[in-house]
Amino acid sequence: MENEMFICTHCQGRFPVYECYEVSGDLLCPDCADTLTVNCDSCGARIYAADDAGDEHYTLCESCRENRFIACENCGRLVPDGEAYYLPGDDMPLCEYCYENAVDTVEIHDYNYKPEPIFHGEGTRYLGVELEIDHGGKDRDNAQELLEVANENSTNLYIKTDGSLDDGLELVTHPMTLDYHMNTMPWGDVLERALDLGYTSHKAYTCGLHIHISRLAFGSSYEQQETAIARLLYFVEKFWPELLRFSRRTRNQLDKWAARYGMKLLPYGYP
């Protein structure tokens, strides 16, 4: 047995059996094995280099490629099974690099950001809502989750920072009719997810809710709009104490963030 020889399939040389490498049914000498073959990084099996089913990061036999690895849907890089990353609400496997870059594309815009508006619903009265939420973090992963919920069927919402918040986000809708806000915009799901992520709004003591109204809601002509706006200002001045209580803010807070229209014209300590 010690003197038994074999013939190398590749170079046809004769070599002792104890030096033999068996690869895909072939018998190879040490030199040919070193030149022509590699080891699978997963199972350790020796395979021909030409049959390597891996990529630039892994050397793999066909079986391990099919049963132990998954390809990133974005860049094609192979990832060990169980180590792939997934974006919220998506079953597309990603490598760590593509996942981190995909999350980073979720932009938390600065306070002055104002995109081209997308109008939702039919009519002339559009309402744009700015809802501040706090104490859950200025976090891209959180923003991603909230946007996934809000924008599942349409581009309804974007997210900004706000200096009045301690550690939170400002959720801003595109212009929507009241019917769209009530029946199509998934406000309940968005707010439930925000609570799950640790955000508060009413109980945060730092947050506000702002609603913008389209000018056309006040009339089709400039004169009609100005008249309607004047009536609204009169209403605010006439019922200021009631609106102060309704706002659940102190007078100093309103003086800072939502002062009365004619406040600068009145002496300090106005009623």
Coordinates of C-alpha atoms in Angstrom, one line a residue:
M1 CA 0.0 0.0 0.0
E2 CA 2.9 2.3 0.9
N3 CA 4.3 1.9 -2.7
E4 CA 0.9 2.2 -4.5
M5 CA 1.0 4.8 -7.1
F6 CA -1.7 6.8 -9.0
I7 CA -1.7 8.8 -12.2
C8 CA -2.6 12.5 -12.0
T9 CA -5.7 13.2 -14.1
H10 CA -4.2 16.6 -15.2
C11 CA -0.5 16.2 -15.7
Q12 CA -0.5 12.4 -16.2
G13 CA 2.5 12.0 -13.7
R14 CA 2.8 9.1 -11.3
F15 CA 2.6 9.9 -7.6
P16 CA 2.3 8.0 -4.4
V17 CA -1.4 7.4 -3.4
Y18 CA -0.9 9.2 -0.1
E19 CA -0.2 12.4 -2.0
C20 CA -3.5 12.2 -4.0
Y21 CA -6.2 14.8 -3.9
E22 CA -9.6 13.7 -5.2
V23 CA -11.6 16.6 -6.8
S24 CA -14.9 16.1 -8.6
G25 CA -14.0 12.4 -9.3
D26 CA -10.5 13.4 -10.6
L27 CA -7.2 12.4 -9.0
L28 CA -4.7 15.2 -8.7
C29 CA -1.1 15.5 -7.6
P30 CA -0.2 18.2 -5.0
D31 CA 1.2 20.6 -7.6
C32 CA -1.9 20.4 -9.8
A33 CA -4.2 20.6 -6.8
D34 CA -2.4 23.8 -5.6
T35 CA -2.7 25.3 -9.2
L36 CA -6.2 24.2 -10.2
T37 CA -8.2 24.0 -7.0
V38 CA -9.5 26.0 -4.0
N39 CA -11.3 25.2 -0.8
C40 CA -14.9 26.1 -0.1
D41 CA -15.0 28.7 2.6
S42 CA -18.2 27.2 4.0
C43 CA -17.7 23.4 4.1
G44 CA -14.0 23.2 3.3
A45 CA -14.4 20.9 0.3
R46 CA -11.8 21.1 -2.4
I47 CA -13.2 22.2 -5.8
Y48 CA -11.8 23.3 -9.1
A49 CA -11.2 27.1 -9.2
A50 CA -13.2 27.2 -12.4
D51 CA -16.2 25.8 -10.5
D52 CA -16.1 28.4 -7.7
A53 CA -19.7 29.5 -7.2
G54 CA -18.8 32.3 -4.8
D55 CA -17.9 36.0 -5.4
E56 CA -15.0 38.2 -4.5
H57 CA -15.7 37.8 -0.8
Y58 CA -16.4 34.0 -0.6
T59 CA -15.1 30.9 -2.3
L60 CA -18.0 28.4 -2.4
C61 CA -18.9 25.1 -3.8
E62 CA -22.3 25.0 -5.7
S63 CA -24.0 23.2 -2.8
C64 CA -23.1 25.8 -0.2
R65 CA -24.0 28.6 -2.6
E66 CA -27.5 27.2 -3.0
N67 CA -28.1 26.1 0.5
R68 CA -26.1 28.4 2.9
F69 CA -25.9 31.8 1.2
I70 CA -28.3 34.4 -0.2
A71 CA -27.5 37.2 -2.7
C72 CA -28.1 40.9 -1.9
E73 CA -30.9 42.1 -4.1
N74 CA -29.2 45.4 -4.6
C75 CA -25.5 44.7 -5.3
G76 CA -25.5 40.9 -5.7
R77 CA -23.0 40.3 -2.9
L78 CA -23.4 36.9 -1.2
V79 CA -24.4 36.9 2.4
P80 CA -24.4 33.9 4.8
D81 CA -28.0 32.6 5.3
G82 CA -29.4 34.3 8.5
E83 CA -27.1 37.3 8.2
A84 CA -29.0 39.3 5.5
Y85 CA -30.7 42.6 6.4
Y86 CA -34.2 43.7 5.6
L87 CA -35.9 47.1 5.4
P88 CA -39.1 47.4 7.4
G89 CA -42.0 46.0 5.5
D90 CA -39.7 44.6 2.7
D91 CA -38.7 41.0 2.1
M92 CA -35.7 41.9 -0.2
P93 CA -32.5 40.6 1.3
L94 CA -29.6 43.1 1.6
C95 CA -26.0 43.0 2.6
E96 CA -24.9 45.2 5.5
Y97 CA -23.5 47.9 3.3
C98 CA -26.6 48.2 1.1
Y99 CA -28.9 48.1 4.1
E100 CA -27.0 51.0 5.8
N101 CA -27.0 53.0 2.6
A102 CA -30.7 52.4 2.0
V103 CA -31.5 53.5 5.6
D104 CA -29.3 56.6 5.1
T105 CA -31.4 57.6 2.1
V106 CA -34.3 58.3 4.4
E107 CA -33.6 62.0 4.9
I108 CA -34.6 63.9 7.9
H109 CA -34.9 67.3 6.3
D110 CA -33.9 70.6 8.0
Y111 CA -36.5 72.9 9.4
N112 CA -36.6 75.2 6.2
Y113 CA -37.2 72.3 3.8
K114 CA -40.2 72.8 1.5
P115 CA -40.7 70.3 -1.3
E116 CA -42.9 70.7 -4.3
P117 CA -46.4 70.1 -2.9
I118 CA -48.4 67.0 -3.8
F119 CA -52.1 67.7 -3.6
H120 CA -54.3 64.8 -2.4
G121 CA -58.1 64.8 -2.8
E122 CA -60.5 66.9 -4.8
G123 CA -61.6 70.4 -4.0
T124 CA -60.2 73.9 -3.1
R125 CA -59.8 73.5 0.7
Y126 CA -56.5 71.7 1.4
L127 CA -55.0 71.3 4.9
G128 CA -51.3 70.7 5.5
V129 CA -50.6 69.3 9.0
E130 CA -47.3 69.7 11.0
L131 CA -47.3 67.3 13.9
E132 CA -44.3 67.5 16.4
I133 CA -43.4 64.4 18.3
D134 CA -40.6 64.2 20.9
H135 CA -38.5 62.1 23.2
G136 CA -38.2 59.2 20.7
G137 CA -35.0 60.3 19.0
K138 CA -33.9 62.1 15.8
D139 CA -33.3 58.6 14.3
R140 CA -33.2 57.6 10.7
D141 CA -34.5 54.1 11.5
N142 CA -37.5 55.5 13.3
A143 CA -38.1 58.0 10.4
Q144 CA -37.9 55.1 8.0
E145 CA -40.6 53.1 9.9
L146 CA -42.9 56.1 10.1
L147 CA -42.5 56.9 6.4
E148 CA -43.2 53.2 5.5
V149 CA -46.5 53.4 7.3
A150 CA -47.6 56.9 6.1
N151 CA -46.4 56.5 2.5
E152 CA -47.4 52.9 1.8
N153 CA -49.8 53.8 -1.0
S154 CA -48.9 57.3 -1.8
T155 CA -46.4 60.1 -0.9
N156 CA -48.3 61.6 2.0
L157 CA -45.6 62.6 4.5
Y158 CA -42.1 63.9 4.9
I159 CA -40.1 64.5 8.1
K160 CA -38.1 67.5 9.3
T161 CA -36.1 68.5 12.4
D162 CA -37.4 71.3 14.7
G163 CA -35.3 73.3 17.2
S164 CA -38.1 73.4 19.7
L165 CA -38.0 69.7 20.3
D166 CA -35.6 68.0 22.7
D167 CA -35.1 64.7 20.8
G168 CA -37.8 64.3 18.2
L169 CA -39.2 64.8 14.7
E170 CA -41.7 66.9 12.9
L171 CA -44.1 65.0 10.7
V172 CA -45.4 67.1 7.8
T173 CA -48.1 66.2 5.3
H174 CA -48.5 67.3 1.8
P175 CA -51.7 69.3 1.2
M176 CA -54.8 67.1 1.7
T177 CA -58.6 67.7 1.7
L178 CA -60.3 67.0 5.0
D179 CA -61.9 63.9 3.5
Y180 CA -58.4 62.6 2.5
H181 CA -57.1 63.3 6.0
M182 CA -60.0 61.5 7.6
N183 CA -60.5 58.5 5.3
T184 CA -57.2 57.9 3.3
M185 CA -54.3 59.2 5.2
P186 CA -53.3 56.4 7.7
W187 CA -53.1 58.7 10.7
G188 CA -54.1 56.0 13.2
D189 CA -51.4 53.6 12.1
V190 CA -48.8 56.4 12.0
L191 CA -49.6 57.6 15.5
E192 CA -49.6 54.0 16.8
R193 CA -46.2 53.3 15.4
A194 CA -44.9 56.6 16.8
L195 CA -46.1 55.5 20.3
D196 CA -44.5 52.1 19.8
L197 CA -41.2 53.9 19.1
G198 CA -41.4 55.9 22.3
Y199 CA -42.6 59.2 21.0
T200 CA -45.0 61.5 22.8
S201 CA -46.7 64.7 21.7
H202 CA -49.4 66.0 23.9
K203 CA -47.6 64.7 27.0
A204 CA -44.1 65.9 25.8
Y205 CA -44.8 69.6 26.7
T206 CA -42.5 70.7 23.8
C207 CA -44.8 69.9 20.9
G208 CA -47.2 71.7 18.7
L209 CA -49.7 70.9 16.1
H210 CA -49.9 73.3 13.1
I211 CA -52.5 73.3 10.3
H212 CA -52.0 75.2 7.1
I213 CA -55.0 76.1 5.0
S214 CA -54.9 76.8 1.3
R215 CA -55.7 80.4 0.3
L216 CA -58.4 79.2 -2.2
A217 CA -60.4 77.9 0.8
F218 CA -61.2 81.5 1.6
G219 CA -62.6 82.4 -1.8
S220 CA -61.8 82.4 -5.5
S221 CA -60.9 86.1 -5.8
Y222 CA -58.3 88.2 -3.8
E223 CA -61.1 90.4 -2.4
Q224 CA -63.1 87.4 -1.1
Q225 CA -59.9 85.9 0.4
E226 CA -58.9 89.1 2.2
T227 CA -62.5 89.5 3.6
A228 CA -62.6 86.0 4.9
I229 CA -59.1 86.3 6.4
A230 CA -60.2 89.6 8.1
R231 CA -63.2 87.8 9.6
L232 CA -60.9 85.0 10.9
L233 CA -58.6 87.5 12.5
Y234 CA -61.5 89.2 14.1
F235 CA -62.7 85.9 15.5
V236 CA -59.3 85.1 17.0
E237 CA -59.1 88.6 18.7
K238 CA -62.7 88.4 20.0
F239 CA -62.3 84.9 21.5
W240 CA -58.7 85.1 22.5
P241 CA -59.2 84.0 26.1
E242 CA -61.2 81.0 24.9
L243 CA -58.6 80.1 22.2
L244 CA -55.8 80.4 24.8
R245 CA -57.5 77.8 27.0
F246 CA -58.3 75.6 24.0
S247 CA -54.6 75.7 22.9
R248 CA -53.5 74.3 26.3
R249 CA -50.5 76.7 26.3
T250 CA -49.5 79.5 28.6
R251 CA -49.7 83.1 27.5
N252 CA -45.9 83.3 27.4
Q253 CA -45.7 80.3 25.1
L254 CA -48.2 81.8 22.7
D255 CA -46.4 85.1 22.7
K256 CA -43.3 83.3 21.7
W257 CA -44.7 80.8 19.1
A258 CA -48.2 82.1 18.0
A259 CA -48.5 85.8 19.1
R260 CA -51.7 87.7 18.5
Y261 CA -51.9 89.5 15.2
G262 CA -51.9 93.0 16.8
M263 CA -49.8 92.2 19.9
K264 CA -47.0 94.7 19.0
L265 CA -49.6 97.5 18.9
L266 CA -50.8 96.9 22.4
P267 CA -49.2 97.9 25.7
Y268 CA -47.5 95.3 27.9
G269 CA -50.0 93.5 30.0
Y270 CA -52.9 93.6 27.5
P271 CA -56.0 91.8 28.5

